[in-house]
Amino acid sequence: MTRKTFANYIFTVSLVSTAGINTAQAADPINNKSYFNTELGAVFFNIPEYKDGFGAVGFAPVSGPFFTKAGDQVGASIKSTAGTLTDLRVESVDGLVFFEASGFYSKSDENFNSTLKSDSAGNKIRFALFNGSNGVNSSNVFPLNYRLKSEIDYYGATASVGVEVKKLDWTFRTQIGPQFRRLNQDYTLRMLAPTDATFFYNRDESLKTNYLGGRLAVSTSKDLSEKLSFSSVIGFSLLNMRAVYKGIDDRASGGGSSLKQNLHKTTYGADLTVGAKYNFTPAIEFGVNLSVDYLTKVPEIVHATGGTANATFVPGYLDTSYMWANSVRTEVKIRF
């Protein structure tokens, strides 16, 4: 299949030109039916780590070390797709127009525990309040237990129009349409002193990010036998990212603070899915899919450092990093 042919697909689908579309019956009756499939499985997140704290000498910041957790998490994932192949034929590529909509939801909820003391050089591990003043310090003399709860909710939806073409025992699909994604990250940090039950330092942080744009995808499938088939999908997304961050903290000795930040960026995404299906009946298929979802920019929390007392205060802010969300799912597809 040449680049010129694929470009022709995209151009025709984008314009939905009625000049090149005629009503015709599909050659294969099964492909003229609507379909619905649901995928269930596990998702593996690789996101920016929750990183905070540093060595402190007289409350002046030095390089590291950090409390680093929640960069890798495992959760559950579900995805559903519905579509229909129409009788509208695109003569220029000898293909049929189809419409498709899909949505997914992935969730991970994990806890991470750590006891912090002094670093190898004897420096305290310090956490600053959001307003930059001193929060707590962990040391060999006063070790502190930290518990971080990290919750991730990642979901989205895509609607698209496309063209399906059959060539040399292969089925090719090109589709384009709008896409929405939402990434919610909630962090709860709780600190306790083993030697003093009344001593604590708590944080609650929320990071909500919306992605809105468009997605172009190309897929291929081929029957390997009478019952078994192979498929692959590769997609590219151009998205506008809008993130909102809110954090509050408090400590046993009194005082607390809050922080709010917004971030707007343009980002790109790519997704790849490969799978195999077994044709249980003419209308029902079972399959296994492996997918990779990548975003070039997701928000990363940079926590406040330093202290107002010695003019080393650096406010917290949002930066960007990347994200991988890899999924393994089982699939049931029904044609009707």
PDB file of C-alpha atoms in Angstrom, residues 16-224:
ATOM      1  CA  VAL A  16     -16.587  13.130   3.414  1.00  0.00           C
ATOM      2  CA  SER A  17     -17.052  14.143  -0.202  1.00  0.00           C
ATOM      3  CA  THR A  18     -20.392  12.940  -1.550  1.00  0.00           C
ATOM      4  CA  ALA A  19     -19.029  13.225  -5.049  1.00  0.00           C
ATOM      5  CA  GLY A  20     -16.936  10.088  -4.526  1.00  0.00           C
ATOM      6  CA  ILE A  21     -19.458   8.098  -2.453  1.00  0.00           C
ATOM      7  CA  ASN A  22     -22.156   5.881  -3.880  1.00  0.00           C
ATOM      8  CA  THR A  23     -24.636   3.541  -2.252  1.00  0.00           C
ATOM      9  CA  ALA A  24     -23.653  -0.088  -2.866  1.00  0.00           C
ATOM     10  CA  GLN A  25     -23.927  -3.483  -1.237  1.00  0.00           C
ATOM     11  CA  ALA A  26     -20.806  -4.833   0.454  1.00  0.00           C
ATOM     12  CA  ALA A  27     -19.350  -7.965  -1.081  1.00  0.00           C
ATOM     13  CA  ASP A  28     -19.071  -9.700   2.282  1.00  0.00           C
ATOM     14  CA  PRO A  29     -22.391  -9.688   4.237  1.00  0.00           C
ATOM     15  CA  ILE A  30     -20.687 -10.070   7.649  1.00  0.00           C
ATOM     16  CA  ASN A  31     -18.813  -6.798   7.112  1.00  0.00           C
ATOM     17  CA  ASN A  32     -22.079  -5.008   6.532  1.00  0.00           C
ATOM     18  CA  LYS A  33     -23.103  -5.505  10.155  1.00  0.00           C
ATOM     19  CA  SER A  34     -22.547  -3.396  13.237  1.00  0.00           C
ATOM     20  CA  TYR A  35     -20.192  -4.534  15.960  1.00  0.00           C
ATOM     21  CA  PHE A  36     -19.515  -4.050  19.659  1.00  0.00           C
ATOM     22  CA  ASN A  37     -16.515  -5.234  21.643  1.00  0.00           C
ATOM     23  CA  THR A  38     -15.405  -4.958  25.263  1.00  0.00           C
ATOM     24  CA  GLU A  39     -11.856  -5.416  26.551  1.00  0.00           C
ATOM     25  CA  LEU A  40     -10.925  -6.103  30.182  1.00  0.00           C
ATOM     26  CA  GLY A  41      -7.441  -6.362  31.629  1.00  0.00           C
ATOM     27  CA  ALA A  42      -4.539  -4.800  33.474  1.00  0.00           C
ATOM     28  CA  VAL A  43      -2.790  -1.476  32.901  1.00  0.00           C
ATOM     29  CA  PHE A  44       0.788  -0.556  33.826  1.00  0.00           C
ATOM     30  CA  PHE A  45       1.424   3.151  34.392  1.00  0.00           C
ATOM     31  CA  ASN A  46       4.805   4.849  34.067  1.00  0.00           C
ATOM     32  CA  ILE A  47       4.223   8.458  35.146  1.00  0.00           C
ATOM     33  CA  PRO A  48       6.309  11.256  36.716  1.00  0.00           C
ATOM     34  CA  GLU A  49       7.315  10.175  40.211  1.00  0.00           C
ATOM     35  CA  TYR A  50       6.126  11.869  43.350  1.00  0.00           C
ATOM     36  CA  LYS A  51       9.402  13.468  44.427  1.00  0.00           C
ATOM     37  CA  ASP A  52      10.021  15.668  47.432  1.00  0.00           C
ATOM     38  CA  GLY A  53      12.379  16.392  50.295  1.00  0.00           C
ATOM     39  CA  PHE A  54      16.100  17.150  50.252  1.00  0.00           C
ATOM     40  CA  GLY A  55      19.136  17.100  52.480  1.00  0.00           C
ATOM     41  CA  ALA A  56      19.215  20.077  54.816  1.00  0.00           C
ATOM     42  CA  VAL A  57      22.153  21.785  56.498  1.00  0.00           C
ATOM     43  CA  GLY A  58      20.911  24.555  58.737  1.00  0.00           C
ATOM     44  CA  PHE A  59      17.694  24.501  56.665  1.00  0.00           C
ATOM     45  CA  ALA A  60      19.652  25.473  53.534  1.00  0.00           C
ATOM     46  CA  PRO A  61      18.889  23.161  50.584  1.00  0.00           C
ATOM     47  CA  VAL A  62      21.585  20.884  49.249  1.00  0.00           C
ATOM     48  CA  SER A  63      21.484  18.394  46.387  1.00  0.00           C
ATOM     49  CA  GLY A  64      19.182  15.430  47.199  1.00  0.00           C
ATOM     50  CA  PRO A  65      18.303  12.902  48.322  1.00  0.00           C
ATOM     51  CA  PHE A  66      14.577  12.761  47.638  1.00  0.00           C
ATOM     52  CA  PHE A  67      11.552  10.796  48.723  1.00  0.00           C
ATOM     53  CA  THR A  68      10.587   9.223  45.370  1.00  0.00           C
ATOM     54  CA  LYS A  69       7.526   7.020  44.911  1.00  0.00           C
ATOM     55  CA  ALA A  70       4.515   6.240  42.694  1.00  0.00           C
ATOM     56  CA  GLY A  71       6.304   6.434  39.354  1.00  0.00           C
ATOM     57  CA  ASP A  72       5.201   2.910  38.420  1.00  0.00           C
ATOM     58  CA  GLN A  73       1.739   1.594  39.219  1.00  0.00           C
ATOM     59  CA  VAL A  74      -0.497  -1.298  38.193  1.00  0.00           C
ATOM     60  CA  GLY A  75      -4.258  -1.099  37.815  1.00  0.00           C
ATOM     61  CA  ALA A  76      -7.331  -2.320  35.963  1.00  0.00           C
ATOM     62  CA  SER A  77      -8.536  -1.247  32.540  1.00  0.00           C
ATOM     63  CA  ILE A  78     -11.700  -1.525  30.462  1.00  0.00           C
ATOM     64  CA  LYS A  79     -12.312  -0.398  26.887  1.00  0.00           C
ATOM     65  CA  SER A  80     -15.452  -0.585  24.746  1.00  0.00           C
ATOM     66  CA  THR A  81     -15.866   0.056  21.026  1.00  0.00           C
ATOM     67  CA  ALA A  82     -18.988   0.262  18.883  1.00  0.00           C
ATOM     68  CA  GLY A  83     -19.171   0.798  15.159  1.00  0.00           C
ATOM     69  CA  THR A  84     -20.982   0.157  11.923  1.00  0.00           C
ATOM     70  CA  LEU A  85     -19.851  -0.420   8.373  1.00  0.00           C
ATOM     71  CA  THR A  86     -22.169   1.397   5.960  1.00  0.00           C
ATOM     72  CA  ASP A  87     -23.079   0.821   2.319  1.00  0.00           C
ATOM     73  CA  LEU A  88     -21.485   4.135   1.309  1.00  0.00           C
ATOM     74  CA  ARG A  89     -18.678   3.371  -1.115  1.00  0.00           C
ATOM     75  CA  VAL A  90     -15.649   5.568  -1.811  1.00  0.00           C
ATOM     76  CA  GLU A  91     -14.965   4.844  -5.442  1.00  0.00           C
ATOM     77  CA  SER A  92     -11.494   6.387  -5.552  1.00  0.00           C
ATOM     78  CA  VAL A  93     -10.119   3.761  -3.138  1.00  0.00           C
ATOM     79  CA  ASP A  94     -12.813   1.100  -3.590  1.00  0.00           C
ATOM     80  CA  GLY A  95     -13.664   1.169   0.107  1.00  0.00           C
ATOM     81  CA  LEU A  96     -16.664   1.436   2.413  1.00  0.00           C
ATOM     82  CA  VAL A  97     -17.305   4.206   4.938  1.00  0.00           C
ATOM     83  CA  PHE A  98     -17.625   3.232   8.615  1.00  0.00           C
ATOM     84  CA  PHE A  99     -18.359   5.078  11.833  1.00  0.00           C
ATOM     85  CA  GLU A 100     -16.855   4.137  15.190  1.00  0.00           C
ATOM     86  CA  ALA A 101     -16.861   5.339  18.791  1.00  0.00           C
ATOM     87  CA  SER A 102     -14.784   4.056  21.687  1.00  0.00           C
ATOM     88  CA  GLY A 103     -14.168   4.809  25.323  1.00  0.00           C
ATOM     89  CA  PHE A 104     -11.747   3.554  27.960  1.00  0.00           C
ATOM     90  CA  TYR A 105     -11.255   3.757  31.708  1.00  0.00           C
ATOM     91  CA  SER A 106      -8.162   2.780  33.695  1.00  0.00           C
ATOM     92  CA  LYS A 107      -7.643   3.003  37.441  1.00  0.00           C
ATOM     93  CA  SER A 108      -4.776   2.386  39.837  1.00  0.00           C
ATOM     94  CA  ASP A 109      -4.744   2.805  43.613  1.00  0.00           C
ATOM     95  CA  GLU A 110      -1.546   1.965  45.470  1.00  0.00           C
ATOM     96  CA  ASN A 111       0.134   2.678  48.802  1.00  0.00           C
ATOM     97  CA  PHE A 112       3.848   3.256  49.351  1.00  0.00           C
ATOM     98  CA  ASN A 113       5.619   3.218  52.715  1.00  0.00           C
ATOM     99  CA  SER A 114       9.056   4.462  53.691  1.00  0.00           C
ATOM    100  CA  THR A 115      11.017   5.367  56.814  1.00  0.00           C
ATOM    101  CA  LEU A 116      13.393   8.281  56.270  1.00  0.00           C
ATOM    102  CA  LYS A 117      16.494   9.026  58.314  1.00  0.00           C
ATOM    103  CA  SER A 118      19.586  11.075  57.534  1.00  0.00           C
ATOM    104  CA  ASP A 119      21.275  10.625  54.176  1.00  0.00           C
ATOM    105  CA  SER A 120      24.700   8.972  53.795  1.00  0.00           C
ATOM    106  CA  ALA A 121      26.401  12.307  54.521  1.00  0.00           C
ATOM    107  CA  GLY A 122      24.389  12.814  57.714  1.00  0.00           C
ATOM    108  CA  ASN A 123      22.079  15.487  56.241  1.00  0.00           C
ATOM    109  CA  LYS A 124      18.456  15.662  57.306  1.00  0.00           C
ATOM    110  CA  ILE A 125      15.701  14.831  54.822  1.00  0.00           C
ATOM    111  CA  ARG A 126      13.513  17.893  54.820  1.00  0.00           C
ATOM    112  CA  PHE A 127       9.938  18.534  53.666  1.00  0.00           C
ATOM    113  CA  ALA A 128       8.871  22.158  53.246  1.00  0.00           C
ATOM    114  CA  LEU A 129       5.333  23.467  53.620  1.00  0.00           C
ATOM    115  CA  PHE A 130       3.727  24.678  50.406  1.00  0.00           C
ATOM    116  CA  ASN A 131       4.433  28.257  51.477  1.00  0.00           C
ATOM    117  CA  GLY A 132       8.154  27.426  51.701  1.00  0.00           C
ATOM    118  CA  SER A 133       8.504  27.463  55.485  1.00  0.00           C
ATOM    119  CA  ASN A 134       9.902  24.457  57.320  1.00  0.00           C
ATOM    120  CA  GLY A 135       7.592  21.485  57.502  1.00  0.00           C
ATOM    121  CA  VAL A 136       9.399  18.487  59.007  1.00  0.00           C
ATOM    122  CA  ASN A 137      12.888  17.019  59.047  1.00  0.00           C
ATOM    123  CA  SER A 138      13.775  13.307  59.158  1.00  0.00           C
ATOM    124  CA  SER A 139      17.105  12.281  60.644  1.00  0.00           C
ATOM    125  CA  ASN A 140      18.846   9.411  62.381  1.00  0.00           C
ATOM    126  CA  VAL A 141      17.938  11.044  65.677  1.00  0.00           C
ATOM    127  CA  PHE A 142      14.305  11.593  64.649  1.00  0.00           C
ATOM    128  CA  PRO A 143      13.292   9.046  61.951  1.00  0.00           C
ATOM    129  CA  LEU A 144       9.858   9.518  60.409  1.00  0.00           C
ATOM    130  CA  ASN A 145       7.477   7.062  58.761  1.00  0.00           C
ATOM    131  CA  TYR A 146       5.865   8.199  55.504  1.00  0.00           C
ATOM    132  CA  ARG A 147       2.823   6.669  53.827  1.00  0.00           C
ATOM    133  CA  LEU A 148       1.904   7.827  50.334  1.00  0.00           C
ATOM    134  CA  LYS A 149      -1.410   6.861  48.744  1.00  0.00           C
ATOM    135  CA  SER A 150      -1.451   7.411  44.981  1.00  0.00           C
ATOM    136  CA  GLU A 151      -4.672   7.204  42.968  1.00  0.00           C
ATOM    137  CA  ILE A 152      -4.787   7.404  39.168  1.00  0.00           C
ATOM    138  CA  ASP A 153      -7.932   7.687  37.063  1.00  0.00           C
ATOM    139  CA  TYR A 154      -7.317   7.765  33.319  1.00  0.00           C
ATOM    140  CA  TYR A 155     -10.205   7.757  30.862  1.00  0.00           C
ATOM    141  CA  GLY A 156     -11.250   9.097  27.495  1.00  0.00           C
ATOM    142  CA  ALA A 157     -13.388   8.791  24.386  1.00  0.00           C
ATOM    143  CA  THR A 158     -12.911   8.969  20.621  1.00  0.00           C
ATOM    144  CA  ALA A 159     -15.407   9.286  17.772  1.00  0.00           C
ATOM    145  CA  SER A 160     -14.290   8.782  14.186  1.00  0.00           C
ATOM    146  CA  VAL A 161     -15.252   8.292  10.562  1.00  0.00           C
ATOM    147  CA  GLY A 162     -13.165   6.127   8.269  1.00  0.00           C
ATOM    148  CA  VAL A 163     -12.796   4.012   5.154  1.00  0.00           C
ATOM    149  CA  GLU A 164     -12.316   0.225   5.056  1.00  0.00           C
ATOM    150  CA  VAL A 165     -10.531  -1.331   2.091  1.00  0.00           C
ATOM    151  CA  LYS A 166      -9.874  -5.012   1.355  1.00  0.00           C
ATOM    152  CA  LYS A 167      -6.745  -5.847  -0.644  1.00  0.00           C
ATOM    153  CA  LEU A 168      -4.883  -9.161  -1.075  1.00  0.00           C
ATOM    154  CA  ASP A 169      -6.531 -10.886   1.917  1.00  0.00           C
ATOM    155  CA  TRP A 170      -5.798  -7.854   4.122  1.00  0.00           C
ATOM    156  CA  THR A 171      -8.292  -5.371   5.550  1.00  0.00           C
ATOM    157  CA  PHE A 172      -7.067  -1.783   5.904  1.00  0.00           C
ATOM    158  CA  ARG A 173      -8.850   0.909   7.887  1.00  0.00           C
ATOM    159  CA  THR A 174      -8.061   4.621   8.056  1.00  0.00           C
ATOM    160  CA  GLN A 175     -10.046   6.827  10.439  1.00  0.00           C
ATOM    161  CA  ILE A 176      -9.977  10.302  11.920  1.00  0.00           C
ATOM    162  CA  GLY A 177     -11.964  12.122  14.577  1.00  0.00           C
ATOM    163  CA  PRO A 178     -12.016  14.098  17.850  1.00  0.00           C
ATOM    164  CA  GLN A 179     -10.552  12.711  21.056  1.00  0.00           C
ATOM    165  CA  PHE A 180     -10.901  13.556  24.749  1.00  0.00           C
ATOM    166  CA  ARG A 181      -8.755  12.270  27.620  1.00  0.00           C
ATOM    167  CA  ARG A 182      -8.719  12.950  31.344  1.00  0.00           C
ATOM    168  CA  LEU A 183      -5.896  12.118  33.764  1.00  0.00           C
ATOM    169  CA  ASN A 184      -6.627  12.497  37.487  1.00  0.00           C
ATOM    170  CA  GLN A 185      -3.818  12.054  40.015  1.00  0.00           C
ATOM    171  CA  ASP A 186      -4.522  12.275  43.743  1.00  0.00           C
ATOM    172  CA  TYR A 187      -1.793  11.987  46.359  1.00  0.00           C
ATOM    173  CA  THR A 188      -2.238  11.654  50.111  1.00  0.00           C
ATOM    174  CA  LEU A 189       0.928  11.910  52.197  1.00  0.00           C
ATOM    175  CA  ARG A 190       0.798  11.003  55.883  1.00  0.00           C
ATOM    176  CA  MET A 191       3.782  11.197  58.231  1.00  0.00           C
ATOM    177  CA  LEU A 192       4.110   9.855  61.767  1.00  0.00           C
ATOM    178  CA  ALA A 193       6.978   9.837  64.254  1.00  0.00           C
ATOM    179  CA  PRO A 194       7.532   6.387  65.818  1.00  0.00           C
ATOM    180  CA  THR A 195       8.835   8.041  68.990  1.00  0.00           C
ATOM    181  CA  ASP A 196       6.052  10.653  69.260  1.00  0.00           C
ATOM    182  CA  ALA A 197       2.479   9.691  68.367  1.00  0.00           C
ATOM    183  CA  THR A 198       1.329  13.321  68.494  1.00  0.00           C
ATOM    184  CA  PHE A 199       3.791  14.488  65.837  1.00  0.00           C
ATOM    185  CA  PHE A 200       2.492  14.501  62.255  1.00  0.00           C
ATOM    186  CA  TYR A 201       2.729  16.137  58.851  1.00  0.00           C
ATOM    187  CA  ASN A 202      -0.093  15.654  56.302  1.00  0.00           C
ATOM    188  CA  ARG A 203      -0.601  16.556  52.669  1.00  0.00           C
ATOM    189  CA  ASP A 204      -3.488  16.219  50.226  1.00  0.00           C
ATOM    190  CA  GLU A 205      -2.779  16.961  46.576  1.00  0.00           C
ATOM    191  CA  SER A 206      -4.945  16.808  43.461  1.00  0.00           C
ATOM    192  CA  LEU A 207      -3.818  17.088  39.839  1.00  0.00           C
ATOM    193  CA  LYS A 208      -6.567  17.152  37.165  1.00  0.00           C
ATOM    194  CA  THR A 209      -5.558  17.232  33.505  1.00  0.00           C
ATOM    195  CA  ASN A 210      -7.776  17.432  30.423  1.00  0.00           C
ATOM    196  CA  TYR A 211      -6.625  16.612  26.884  1.00  0.00           C
ATOM    197  CA  LEU A 212      -8.721  17.627  23.876  1.00  0.00           C
ATOM    198  CA  GLY A 213      -7.831  17.299  20.214  1.00  0.00           C
ATOM    199  CA  GLY A 214      -7.921  14.850  17.325  1.00  0.00           C
ATOM    200  CA  ARG A 215      -6.685  11.373  16.472  1.00  0.00           C
ATOM    201  CA  LEU A 216      -5.703   9.744  13.183  1.00  0.00           C
ATOM    202  CA  ALA A 217      -5.432   5.946  13.131  1.00  0.00           C
ATOM    203  CA  VAL A 218      -4.529   3.263  10.605  1.00  0.00           C
ATOM    204  CA  SER A 219      -5.317  -0.404  11.253  1.00  0.00           C
ATOM    205  CA  THR A 220      -4.718  -3.694   9.474  1.00  0.00           C
ATOM    206  CA  SER A 221      -6.129  -7.182   9.956  1.00  0.00           C
ATOM    207  CA  LYS A 222      -5.682 -10.547   8.259  1.00  0.00           C
ATOM    208  CA  ASP A 223      -7.149 -14.016   8.646  1.00  0.00           C
ATOM    209  CA  LEU A 224      -4.411 -16.481   9.559  1.00  0.00           C
TER     210      LEU A 224
END
